[in-house]
Amino acid sequence: MKVGVIGGGQLGRMLSLAGTPLGMQFTFLDPAVDACAAAVGEHLLGGYDSQEHLQQLAQTVDLVTFEFESVPAETVAFLEQFVPVYPSANALRIARDRWFEKSMFKALGIPTTEFADVLSQADLEAAVAQIGLPAVLKTRTLGYDGKGQKVLREAADVVDAFAYLGNVPCILEGFVAFSGEVSLIAVRGRDGEVLSYPLVHNVHNDGILHLSVASDEHPLQALAQDYAERVLKELDYVGVLAFEFFEVDGGLKANEIAPRVHNSGHWTIEGAECSQFENHLRAVAGLPLGSVEKVGHSAMLNFIGSIPATADVVAVADCHLHDYSKAFKPGRKVGHATLRSQSAQRLQEQIAALEALLDS
Amino acid sequence: MKVGVIGGGQLGRMLSLAGTPLGMQFTFLDPAVDACAAAVGEHLLGGYDSQEHLQQLAQTVDLVTFEFESVPAETVAFLEQFVPVYPSANALRIARDRWFEKSMFKALGIPTTEFADVLSQADLEAAVAQIGLPAVLKTRTLGYDGKGQKVLREAADVVDAFAYLGNVPCILEGFVAFSGEVSLIAVRGRDGEVLSYPLVHNVHNDGILHLSVASDEHPLQALAQDYAERVLKELDYVGVLAFEFFEVDGGLKANEIAPRVHNSGHWTIEGAECSQFENHLRAVAGLPLGSVEKVGHSAMLNFIGSIPATADVVAVADCHLHDYSKAFKPGRKVGHATLRSQSAQRLQEQIAALEALLDS
């Protein structure tokens, strides 16, 4: 089976590393000459809005999927004329727009923060009057890793905030006083079968994921799965979907969904029986899903900007390095490592040993 | 790090799948236009004896390794002028020649079958007189998967046997009445550190590996490791070495070594903390070795000639398919699957479910 992927970054690269053993062959459409997925597949060098390249891709593959959601809706609609595309244009349309996404949560009875649509500075002022401060103004689309947002703490912050984010459609979200951040990686097959990995505890630094720890019988697992299943069914979704939640007062408030494999699911490569990458591919290819059971205890630590010396990283006990072969650059995700252990106690020691390398 | 691999078959392919996450980039020298490793690296289309291509390879990589041992000694010697090569020319010279190999076992005090060098039909007749029948006549080099050998049961089989195998240097080996076949996958780092995976029980069909099951505290583990360590030290070996033994009267008789990652170690991809492929690359790259601990119970089943439908294979519980994307052909290794389980009992049920697909 030939799989086309929109985007050729580390997620595409890891999709190929998981799918090549299934006999799949990958083609990545990416405008970057140094797309890191090119090491493990064909690289179609072209823009996401180039009909010529999209058509070329569609003609050479059996199906198309995505490694990021910020794809123009027209791109997906164009592709769907020629080749099966998973997840669907409709799922991407909802997931890439914070207003559609939160409106869907509300319609499905999934608790989320207060929010308001902001299409102008006047809208923003009305929304602040309604929701109060502090609050967060975010662009409806294209935001990630803390980009495309501004925290509003006092009245002075509101002035010109809409212009600050570029005079584009925004959403104002009430501040959530949360006790923790968790994410659920769920997968839905073409036949509607849904499986969910154990909830993951996430720690962010400066808006970028730093550490994910797979949980052990989390008390909110069933609730998170219930919410995810509502969304997956609503969107008639096919593939992996990541669902980020805030833990609030012993319950969950939905933060956002990502219609793709997700950084907080990277631990599944070594830490689960079947990884999120393989399960995404099984789902889009119409194959039976694989087991989402944990294998021992696992944690994932991101390498942001740079990676310590390979010899030091792999010297940490049961440490699995994933170097994306990307040029080092401040703030850029260039790799991660998964730590696996038979004991939760020992896992903490391994995390400490790996974090010590980051500080040195 | 740029790694050159002599050979671009499934072993090269799995080396890249293990090494790409370490940030390594692979170039495969292989004369076959459809070399299956090309999907996950650069393919240098050329013969193993082409000095032009060997030089080109040496100039673009940091080190060279092998996915098969039947490389002309001149090839290795030529490469060693330009670039580090692991394992060394000397290790390959011994391992690729059954006479050198068995003579080394004898010199190191490692029990092996009776054997005699056969350079002519007259030599063969003298050897038969010494060793007796039944016996096996094998070419000294280039034999694999039951090829390049002839079983001699009675006097009539001896007539013209040397010519039957092509009038090339041979070895006559006494028949071994064994109770089982096991292999040890060992790895030695550049610094001399040696680690060994748990012994593997192997079942062959028609001379080709059919099933490997990783053992649990095998009583002969320490003995096998002792033998392997003698060989690794003698050869000043760097990388993974596979050591095949016959189980005879509660002890071991050495059958052969393979100076490379080995089919009977494929289960380590999912079944061990760090796979044989990653450990081979760690060793040749001078990195610390990874843990060889088992993760649960594992078995590996080869797909010879063809692979059942992907959907059927991955529907077996905790089954990990490795489709090499090679054209199906009788007798050809085209893929394997690893089964993993928390229970040895359940593992047997999974093996039965997978074997049922082969018969259908």
XYZ file of C-alpha atoms in Angstrom:
720
model
C 0.000 0.000 0.000
C 1.245 3.467 -0.943
C 0.518 6.147 1.633
C 0.719 9.871 0.932
C 1.378 12.171 3.855
C 0.781 15.930 3.855
C 3.858 17.185 5.707
C 7.300 15.619 6.002
C 8.417 16.433 9.529
C 9.100 14.131 12.470
C 5.522 12.855 12.665
C 5.675 11.772 9.033
C 9.069 10.237 9.676
C 7.734 8.196 12.590
C 4.673 7.170 10.571
C 6.997 5.672 7.978
C 9.181 3.958 10.597
C 5.981 2.309 11.895
C 4.353 1.647 8.536
C 7.306 0.391 6.488
C 7.283 -2.915 8.429
C 3.625 -3.290 7.418
C 4.780 -3.209 3.798
C 3.617 0.379 3.243
C 5.515 2.877 1.107
C 5.431 6.569 1.901
C 5.420 9.782 -0.087
C 5.645 13.083 1.774
C 4.454 16.359 0.303
C 6.491 19.107 1.948
C 7.824 22.424 0.648
C 10.974 22.215 2.837
C 14.057 20.881 1.054
C 15.340 19.459 4.345
C 12.086 17.700 5.376
C 13.314 15.062 7.840
C 10.813 12.393 6.727
C 12.548 12.259 3.347
C 15.090 9.829 4.866
C 12.395 7.155 5.001
C 10.236 7.796 1.961
C 9.783 9.695 -1.271
C 9.867 13.456 -0.921
C 7.531 15.386 -3.173
C 8.893 18.910 -2.934
C 5.925 21.215 -3.234
C 3.508 23.529 -1.474
C 0.371 22.340 0.291
C -1.687 24.605 -1.966
C -0.100 23.513 -5.230
C -2.788 21.715 -7.216
C -0.110 20.328 -9.489
C 1.687 18.620 -6.599
C -1.500 17.528 -4.860
C -2.657 15.875 -8.059
C 0.737 14.230 -8.518
C 0.514 12.895 -4.967
C -3.039 11.662 -5.384
C -2.119 9.809 -8.559
C 0.743 7.875 -6.973
C -0.738 6.773 -3.636
C -3.644 4.661 -2.390
C -4.677 7.059 0.374
C -3.630 10.345 1.943
C -3.244 11.324 5.586
C -1.768 14.281 7.481
C 0.945 14.980 9.960
C -0.435 18.412 10.860
C -3.863 19.992 10.879
C -3.073 23.451 9.512
C -3.812 22.372 5.997
C -6.029 24.630 3.889
C -9.535 23.179 3.643
C -9.271 23.588 -0.138
C -6.260 21.257 -0.149
C -8.213 18.481 1.494
C -11.305 19.016 -0.620
C -9.178 18.957 -3.764
C -7.458 15.719 -2.750
C -10.746 14.035 -1.848
C -11.776 14.204 -5.485
C -9.023 11.779 -6.434
C -8.112 9.579 -3.478
C -9.415 8.519 -0.037
C -8.328 11.019 2.624
C -8.273 10.259 6.387
C -9.186 11.972 8.577
C -11.882 13.647 6.483
C -12.030 17.254 5.325
C -14.837 17.849 7.795
C -12.847 16.528 10.765
C -9.900 18.738 9.851
C -12.141 21.780 9.351
C -13.442 21.436 12.918
C -10.152 20.525 14.570
C -8.075 23.269 12.997
C -10.398 26.040 14.166
C -10.653 26.706 17.903
C -14.124 28.216 17.550
C -15.593 25.246 15.696
C -13.781 22.891 18.058
C -15.064 24.439 21.283
C -18.552 24.865 19.825
C -18.536 21.136 19.117
C -17.452 20.347 22.704
C -20.355 22.429 23.960
C -22.855 20.801 21.620
C -21.664 17.346 22.727
C -21.955 18.207 26.437
C -18.193 18.081 27.006
C -17.115 20.601 29.668
C -14.703 23.229 28.371
C -13.621 26.716 29.376
C -15.857 29.719 28.688
C -15.171 31.069 25.226
C -16.314 33.718 22.763
C -15.777 34.350 19.064
C -13.680 37.447 18.370
C -13.693 38.928 14.873
C -12.774 42.498 15.833
C -11.404 44.616 18.682
C -15.021 45.528 19.542
C -15.876 41.805 19.767
C -12.873 41.356 22.055
C -14.038 44.076 24.416
C -17.543 42.592 24.554
C -16.067 39.133 25.193
C -13.862 40.432 28.022
C -16.911 42.061 29.603
C -18.688 38.708 29.444
C -15.889 36.313 30.433
C -13.757 38.571 32.648
C -10.003 38.663 33.159
C -7.607 36.970 33.184
C -8.335 35.335 29.836
C -6.419 34.130 26.791
C -6.880 35.473 23.282
C -5.938 32.901 20.646
C -6.053 32.881 16.858
C -8.792 30.519 15.719
C -6.377 28.711 13.401
C -2.651 28.041 12.977
C -1.655 28.292 16.656
C 0.639 25.652 18.188
C 3.255 25.274 20.916
C 2.123 28.502 22.615
C 2.287 30.498 19.373
C -0.639 32.643 18.175
C -1.889 33.559 21.634
C -1.768 36.378 24.179
C -2.610 36.258 27.870
C -4.804 39.179 28.993
C -4.343 39.870 32.709
C -5.588 43.447 33.051
C -7.528 46.013 31.061
C -4.368 47.492 29.531
C -3.559 44.120 27.948
C -6.830 44.200 26.029
C -5.967 47.398 24.140
C -4.749 46.535 20.628
C -4.660 42.807 21.480
C -6.677 41.919 18.378
C -4.185 43.809 16.169
C -1.288 42.198 18.076
C -2.431 38.783 16.886
C -2.706 40.075 13.315
C -6.370 41.138 12.964
C -7.365 37.556 12.225
C -10.362 35.622 13.594
C -9.719 34.836 17.259
C -11.309 33.191 20.243
C -11.255 34.474 23.804
C -10.981 31.732 26.403
C -11.547 32.073 30.136
C -8.549 31.256 32.306
C -8.640 27.737 33.680
C -7.166 27.112 37.112
C -6.137 23.535 36.541
C -4.367 21.044 38.759
C -2.895 19.061 35.879
C -2.840 18.523 32.136
C -3.626 15.146 30.644
C -4.112 13.897 27.117
C -5.878 10.924 25.653
C -4.633 9.331 22.447
C -7.604 7.582 20.847
C -7.895 5.784 17.533
C -10.952 4.942 15.464
C -10.962 2.429 12.636
C -12.858 2.686 9.380
C -15.390 0.277 10.879
C -16.023 2.523 13.893
C -13.980 0.513 16.425
C -12.460 2.862 19.038
C -9.475 2.201 21.305
C -7.796 4.599 23.749
C -4.321 4.490 25.271
C -3.877 5.129 29.000
C -4.146 8.837 29.906
C -0.876 10.739 29.776
C 0.234 13.388 32.290
C 1.855 16.286 30.459
C 4.205 18.992 31.699
C 4.746 22.027 29.471
C 7.603 24.545 29.598
C 6.981 27.908 27.903
C 3.980 26.450 26.107
C 5.960 23.523 24.652
C 5.509 19.949 25.818
C 8.434 18.934 28.006
C 7.494 15.630 29.646
C 4.737 13.047 29.207
C 4.215 10.207 31.657
C 1.800 7.398 30.851
C -0.573 6.901 33.765
C -1.531 3.767 35.605
C -5.279 3.245 36.002
C -6.054 6.972 36.044
C -9.387 7.677 37.819
C -10.493 9.911 34.924
C -9.691 7.363 32.175
C -13.317 6.334 31.613
C -14.532 9.934 31.550
C -11.855 10.971 29.047
C -12.703 8.008 26.839
C -16.379 8.878 26.970
C -15.630 12.430 25.789
C -13.273 11.233 23.070
C -15.799 8.720 21.800
C -18.451 11.435 21.460
C -16.087 13.506 19.320
C -14.868 10.591 17.209
C -18.414 9.529 16.449
C -19.595 13.077 15.746
C -16.788 13.569 13.218
C -17.068 10.034 11.801
C -13.368 10.117 12.433
C -10.788 7.670 11.066
C -7.265 7.566 12.517
C -5.566 8.769 15.688
C -6.999 11.766 17.507
C -5.301 13.412 20.469
C -7.515 15.015 23.084
C -5.973 17.457 25.574
C -7.737 18.090 28.877
C -7.256 20.213 31.972
C -7.829 18.479 35.297
C -10.164 20.747 37.238
C -11.843 19.939 40.573
C -11.506 16.217 40.035
C -13.058 16.415 36.567
C -11.929 17.264 33.060
C -12.277 20.354 30.920
C -11.551 19.895 27.229
C -8.715 22.080 25.981
C -8.234 21.020 22.376
C -8.061 18.137 19.949
C -5.399 17.389 17.368
C -6.551 15.305 14.387
C -3.296 13.374 14.075
C -0.607 11.464 15.913
C 0.579 13.610 18.800
C 3.725 14.433 20.728
C 2.145 13.227 23.975
C 1.714 9.795 22.364
C 5.340 9.266 21.321
C 5.950 7.037 24.356
C 3.714 4.425 22.730
C 6.498 3.479 20.267
C 8.246 1.536 23.017
C 5.719 1.808 25.844
C 2.611 0.297 24.273
C 2.034 -2.977 22.468
C 1.106 -1.163 19.251
C 2.223 2.449 18.807
C 0.020 5.433 17.960
C 1.829 5.576 14.590
C 1.061 1.988 13.672
C -2.506 2.294 14.930
C -3.082 5.465 12.904
C -1.894 3.611 9.800
C -3.910 0.506 10.627
C -6.985 2.723 11.008
C -6.609 4.686 7.767
C -5.713 1.519 5.847
C -8.819 -0.269 7.098
C -6.845 -2.871 9.067
C -7.809 -4.224 12.504
C -6.491 -1.984 15.301
C -3.617 -3.098 17.535
C -3.494 -3.394 21.290
C -3.199 -0.098 23.207
C -1.989 -1.850 26.377
C 0.991 -0.363 28.170
C 4.181 -2.426 28.349
C 5.715 -1.511 31.693
C 6.008 2.127 32.779
C 6.968 4.830 30.302
C 7.791 8.485 30.061
C 8.747 10.715 27.152
C 10.980 13.746 27.328
C 11.239 16.245 24.485
C 14.490 17.672 23.190
C 13.836 21.320 22.353
C 16.446 23.266 20.392
C 19.175 20.646 20.694
C 19.916 17.069 21.755
C 22.621 16.124 24.258
C 25.422 13.881 22.957
C 23.990 10.605 21.640
C 26.371 8.543 23.786
C 25.117 10.298 26.936
C 21.437 9.863 26.070
C 21.667 6.166 25.221
C 23.791 5.551 28.329
C 20.700 6.274 30.465
C 19.138 2.923 31.394
C 16.456 1.727 28.974
C 16.440 5.029 27.144
C 15.229 5.098 23.557
C 16.471 8.049 21.533
C 14.518 9.549 18.665
C 16.725 12.056 16.877
C 14.685 13.642 14.096
C 17.844 14.623 12.155
C 16.647 18.229 12.113
C 18.967 21.230 12.329
C 19.200 22.485 15.922
C 17.391 25.795 16.499
C 16.084 27.383 19.713
C 12.488 26.409 20.447
C 12.406 23.717 17.751
C 11.409 20.136 18.542
C 14.464 18.203 17.344
C 14.021 14.882 19.126
C 12.658 13.005 22.090
C 13.559 10.047 24.255
C 11.318 7.397 25.750
C 12.253 5.859 29.061
C 10.806 2.487 29.915
C 10.886 0.698 33.231
C 9.362 -2.167 35.124
C 8.910 0.067 38.172
C 7.333 3.515 38.531
C 9.936 4.394 41.181
C 12.851 3.549 38.907
C 11.238 5.472 36.060
C 11.517 8.636 38.144
C 15.242 8.010 38.577
C 15.657 7.554 34.825
C 13.744 10.810 34.161
C 16.061 12.604 36.612
C 19.143 11.163 34.888
C 17.910 12.308 31.481
C 16.854 15.761 32.708
C 20.325 16.199 34.202
C 21.717 15.984 30.661
C 19.473 18.871 29.575
C 20.846 21.132 32.283
C 24.498 20.358 31.623
C 26.433 9.645 11.505
C 26.399 8.182 7.997
C 26.449 4.393 7.886
C 27.284 2.373 4.788
C 25.882 -1.137 4.552
C 27.120 -3.821 2.171
C 23.863 -5.379 1.055
C 20.407 -3.872 0.835
C 18.061 -6.688 1.807
C 15.769 -7.038 4.795
C 18.601 -6.980 7.336
C 19.818 -3.662 5.961
C 16.246 -2.413 5.950
C 15.782 -3.312 9.619
C 19.157 -1.775 10.495
C 17.928 1.513 9.077
C 14.567 1.271 10.835
C 16.517 0.887 14.109
C 19.264 3.392 13.361
C 17.288 6.236 11.807
C 15.848 7.153 15.243
C 19.441 7.415 16.490
C 19.994 10.124 13.881
C 21.921 7.825 11.542
C 21.633 7.966 7.754
C 22.072 4.863 5.648
C 23.537 4.060 2.257
C 23.178 0.530 0.905
C 25.474 -0.936 -1.720
C 23.490 -3.572 -3.582
C 23.484 -4.690 -7.217
C 19.738 -5.482 -7.173
C 17.519 -2.724 -8.557
C 14.719 -3.803 -6.229
C 16.815 -3.939 -3.020
C 14.193 -3.626 -0.281
C 16.366 -1.489 2.016
C 16.242 1.303 -0.549
C 12.895 2.391 0.943
C 14.698 3.625 4.048
C 18.039 4.916 2.781
C 20.184 5.777 -0.213
C 20.672 2.965 -2.680
C 24.073 2.771 -4.322
C 23.412 0.442 -7.247
C 26.610 -1.504 -7.779
C 28.411 -4.797 -7.375
C 30.224 -5.804 -4.198
C 33.430 -6.171 -6.194
C 33.210 -2.832 -7.976
C 36.106 -0.726 -6.689
C 34.440 2.340 -8.149
C 31.298 1.834 -6.076
C 33.172 0.760 -2.956
C 35.255 3.908 -3.123
C 32.154 6.009 -3.677
C 30.552 4.394 -0.620
C 33.652 4.846 1.524
C 33.843 8.524 0.629
C 30.267 9.306 1.663
C 29.929 7.422 4.966
C 31.573 7.433 8.409
C 31.755 3.662 8.737
C 30.778 0.510 6.886
C 29.066 -2.644 8.108
C 27.528 -5.719 6.489
C 24.192 -7.411 6.255
C 25.662 -10.659 4.963
C 28.979 -12.421 5.290
C 29.507 -13.695 1.763
C 31.486 -10.625 0.838
C 34.755 -11.153 -1.019
C 37.699 -10.648 1.358
C 39.150 -8.235 -1.196
C 36.051 -6.039 -0.860
C 36.563 -5.652 2.869
C 40.310 -5.134 2.586
C 39.765 -2.496 -0.074
C 37.203 -0.640 2.051
C 39.399 -0.747 5.152
C 41.911 1.475 3.396
C 39.418 4.329 3.392
C 36.927 3.958 6.224
C 36.409 2.023 9.497
C 34.771 -1.346 8.804
C 32.977 -3.441 11.452
C 33.183 -6.333 11.901
C 36.750 -6.550 10.670
C 38.041 -8.253 7.518
C 39.595 -10.931 9.704
C 36.318 -11.714 11.494
C 34.522 -12.019 8.171
C 37.284 -14.165 6.690
C 36.848 -16.695 9.514
C 33.074 -16.600 9.709
C 32.422 -16.973 6.006
C 34.491 -20.141 5.685
C 33.236 -23.261 7.460
C 36.723 -24.724 7.667
C 38.276 -21.670 9.317
C 35.236 -21.366 11.552
C 35.276 -24.942 12.855
C 39.060 -24.906 13.208
C 38.653 -21.835 15.425
C 35.994 -23.588 17.552
C 38.424 -26.472 18.032
C 41.330 -24.192 18.924
C 39.170 -22.364 21.488
C 38.003 -25.597 23.126
C 34.415 -25.200 21.929
C 32.789 -28.572 21.198
C 31.714 -29.018 17.603
C 30.960 -31.890 15.255
C 33.777 -33.922 13.707
C 34.912 -32.282 10.485
C 37.468 -32.599 7.703
C 38.689 -30.342 4.931
C 37.722 -31.589 1.449
C 39.493 -30.167 -1.572
C 38.924 -33.111 -3.933
C 36.881 -36.288 -4.361
C 39.887 -38.219 -2.993
C 39.861 -35.993 0.116
C 36.160 -36.702 0.476
C 36.662 -40.452 0.379
C 39.429 -40.208 2.985
C 37.228 -38.000 5.167
C 34.309 -40.432 4.937
C 36.628 -43.244 5.963
C 37.647 -41.198 9.003
C 34.290 -39.688 10.067
C 31.884 -42.366 8.820
C 28.355 -42.063 7.464
C 25.907 -40.435 7.674
C 27.696 -37.132 7.200
C 27.071 -33.785 5.500
C 29.235 -32.340 2.743
C 29.054 -28.546 2.645
C 30.756 -25.898 0.559
C 33.249 -24.001 2.734
C 31.745 -20.668 1.670
C 28.496 -19.196 0.315
C 26.095 -21.759 1.795
C 22.939 -20.581 3.564
C 19.386 -21.712 4.290
C 20.271 -25.318 3.468
C 21.868 -24.403 0.146
C 25.362 -25.618 -0.822
C 25.164 -28.898 1.046
C 24.504 -32.594 0.445
C 23.626 -35.242 3.000
C 25.624 -38.465 2.522
C 23.754 -41.447 3.977
C 25.358 -44.383 2.197
C 28.420 -45.151 0.067
C 26.546 -44.471 -3.194
C 25.892 -40.882 -2.065
C 29.620 -40.247 -1.824
C 30.258 -40.971 -5.512
C 30.519 -37.681 -7.433
C 29.386 -35.685 -4.372
C 32.334 -33.305 -4.666
C 31.441 -32.567 -8.285
C 27.754 -32.235 -7.315
C 28.636 -29.257 -5.118
C 30.663 -27.706 -7.914
C 34.235 -28.901 -7.339
C 34.782 -26.114 -4.815
C 36.490 -26.330 -1.394
C 34.205 -28.233 0.980
C 34.038 -29.498 4.510
C 32.689 -32.879 5.597
C 30.833 -32.754 8.896
C 29.792 -35.715 11.015
C 26.071 -36.094 11.591
C 24.900 -34.654 14.886
C 22.017 -36.370 16.665
C 20.699 -33.290 18.418
C 17.725 -32.794 20.697
C 17.273 -29.137 19.799
C 18.732 -26.135 18.012
C 19.428 -22.910 19.877
C 21.128 -19.680 18.951
C 22.745 -16.955 20.961
C 22.724 -13.376 19.727
C 25.691 -11.621 21.297
C 27.020 -8.121 20.804
C 30.460 -6.691 21.502
C 31.201 -2.975 21.668
C 34.321 -1.229 20.441
C 35.452 -1.112 24.072
C 35.173 -4.891 24.479
C 31.891 -4.886 26.451
C 29.879 -8.050 25.659
C 26.145 -8.606 26.143
C 24.062 -11.639 25.139
C 20.331 -11.980 24.602
C 18.466 -14.935 26.088
C 19.012 -18.160 24.114
C 16.541 -18.756 21.310
C 14.986 -22.126 20.411
C 14.890 -22.520 16.643
C 12.792 -24.782 14.464
C 13.825 -25.227 10.830
C 11.731 -26.486 7.925
C 13.636 -27.729 4.856
C 16.781 -26.033 6.133
C 15.116 -22.633 6.508
C 14.338 -21.080 9.871
C 10.619 -21.365 10.593
C 10.128 -20.424 14.244
C 12.264 -18.868 16.983
C 11.132 -18.734 20.595
C 13.080 -16.694 23.138
C 13.838 -18.853 26.155
C 13.314 -18.189 29.823
C 16.352 -18.832 32.006
C 17.717 -21.560 29.748
C 20.041 -23.934 31.679
C 22.679 -23.652 28.915
C 22.666 -19.828 28.806
C 25.908 -19.418 30.760
C 27.689 -22.078 28.703
C 26.598 -20.522 25.407
C 27.724 -17.105 26.587
C 31.098 -18.511 27.607
C 31.608 -19.970 24.125
C 30.454 -16.782 22.410
C 32.756 -14.647 24.530
C 35.748 -16.799 23.551
C 34.967 -16.255 19.861
C 34.253 -12.544 20.196
C 37.524 -11.972 22.015
C 39.527 -14.141 19.619
C 38.218 -12.155 16.641
C 38.416 -8.786 18.445
C 34.872 -8.573 17.171
C 32.716 -5.441 17.007
C 28.971 -5.710 16.408
C 26.340 -8.427 16.659
C 27.397 -12.049 16.190
C 24.923 -14.917 16.014
C 26.078 -18.278 17.314
C 24.109 -21.408 16.369
C 24.368 -24.511 18.541
C 23.019 -28.028 18.626
C 21.779 -29.272 21.977
C 23.435 -32.655 22.497
C 23.325 -34.747 25.683
C 22.559 -31.742 27.862
C 25.456 -29.756 26.393
C 26.125 -27.663 23.293
C 27.927 -28.357 20.049
C 28.778 -25.315 17.964
C 27.220 -25.382 14.511
C 28.130 -22.033 12.991
C 28.484 -18.338 13.565
C 27.107 -15.483 11.490
C 28.986 -12.187 11.739
C 25.875 -10.019 11.542
C 22.360 -9.494 12.791
C 20.491 -12.751 12.419
C 17.047 -14.059 11.598
C 16.818 -15.817 14.973
C 17.244 -12.403 16.647
C 14.388 -10.625 14.885
C 12.113 -11.127 17.908
C 14.297 -8.599 19.778
C 12.697 -5.698 17.844
C 9.625 -5.943 20.039
C 10.693 -8.601 22.537
C 13.828 -7.050 24.035
C 14.476 -3.657 25.553
C 17.022 -2.817 22.840
C 16.913 -4.779 19.557
C 19.787 -6.644 17.920
C 19.658 -4.055 15.128
C 20.042 -1.081 17.456
C 22.721 -2.870 19.461
C 24.701 -3.718 16.330
C 24.627 -0.050 15.355
C 25.464 1.109 18.871
C 28.442 -1.259 18.834
C 29.871 -0.265 15.451
C 29.286 3.429 16.205
C 31.164 3.180 19.498
C 28.082 3.964 21.597
C 27.204 2.299 24.931
C 25.267 -0.949 24.389
C 21.567 -1.193 25.227
C 19.793 -3.620 27.510
C 19.339 -7.164 26.177
C 16.589 -7.951 28.698
C 13.470 -9.653 27.418
C 10.176 -7.752 27.589
C 7.563 -10.426 28.198
C 7.541 -13.630 26.142
C 8.260 -13.581 22.418
C 8.338 -15.772 19.366
C 9.164 -15.062 15.742
C 7.677 -16.836 12.766
C 9.137 -16.507 9.264
C 7.084 -15.968 6.144
C 8.708 -18.000 3.388
C 7.627 -17.451 -0.198
C 4.581 -15.348 0.641
C 2.793 -13.517 3.440
C -0.845 -14.119 4.364
C -3.195 -11.120 4.004
C -1.989 -8.226 6.174
C -5.395 -7.852 7.829
C -5.299 -11.509 8.923
C -1.761 -11.313 10.304
C -2.302 -8.140 12.334
C -5.625 -9.476 13.621
C -3.680 -12.071 15.648
C -3.335 -10.720 19.196
C -0.151 -8.700 19.811
C 1.275 -9.693 16.445
C 3.891 -7.453 14.864
C 4.211 -7.827 11.111
C 7.455 -7.204 9.253
C 6.736 -7.269 5.538
C 10.029 -6.779 3.693
C 8.252 -5.495 0.570
C 10.012 -8.155 -1.485
C 8.445 -9.929 -4.450
C 6.934 -13.259 -3.390
C 8.924 -16.290 -4.593
C 9.002 -19.878 -3.337
C 11.679 -20.405 -0.685
C 12.394 -16.695 -0.313
C 12.265 -14.981 3.086
C 9.710 -12.240 2.459
C 8.715 -11.283 5.986
C 8.300 -12.342 9.571
C 6.013 -11.665 12.499
C 6.850 -11.318 16.163
C 4.321 -12.411 18.740
C 4.592 -10.958 22.208
C 2.753 -12.050 25.313
C 2.729 -11.708 29.071
C 2.274 -15.452 29.412
C 4.173 -18.365 27.882
C 0.910 -20.319 27.651
C -0.859 -17.606 25.724
C 2.151 -17.242 23.449
C 1.614 -20.832 22.286
C -1.990 -19.992 21.389
C -0.832 -16.969 19.394
C 1.746 -19.095 17.538
C -0.989 -21.608 16.696
C -3.251 -18.813 15.413
C -0.490 -17.458 13.188
C 0.569 -20.888 11.923
C -3.052 -21.584 10.989
C -2.812 -18.686 8.522
C 0.179 -20.329 6.831
C -1.758 -23.512 6.192
C -4.839 -21.826 4.801
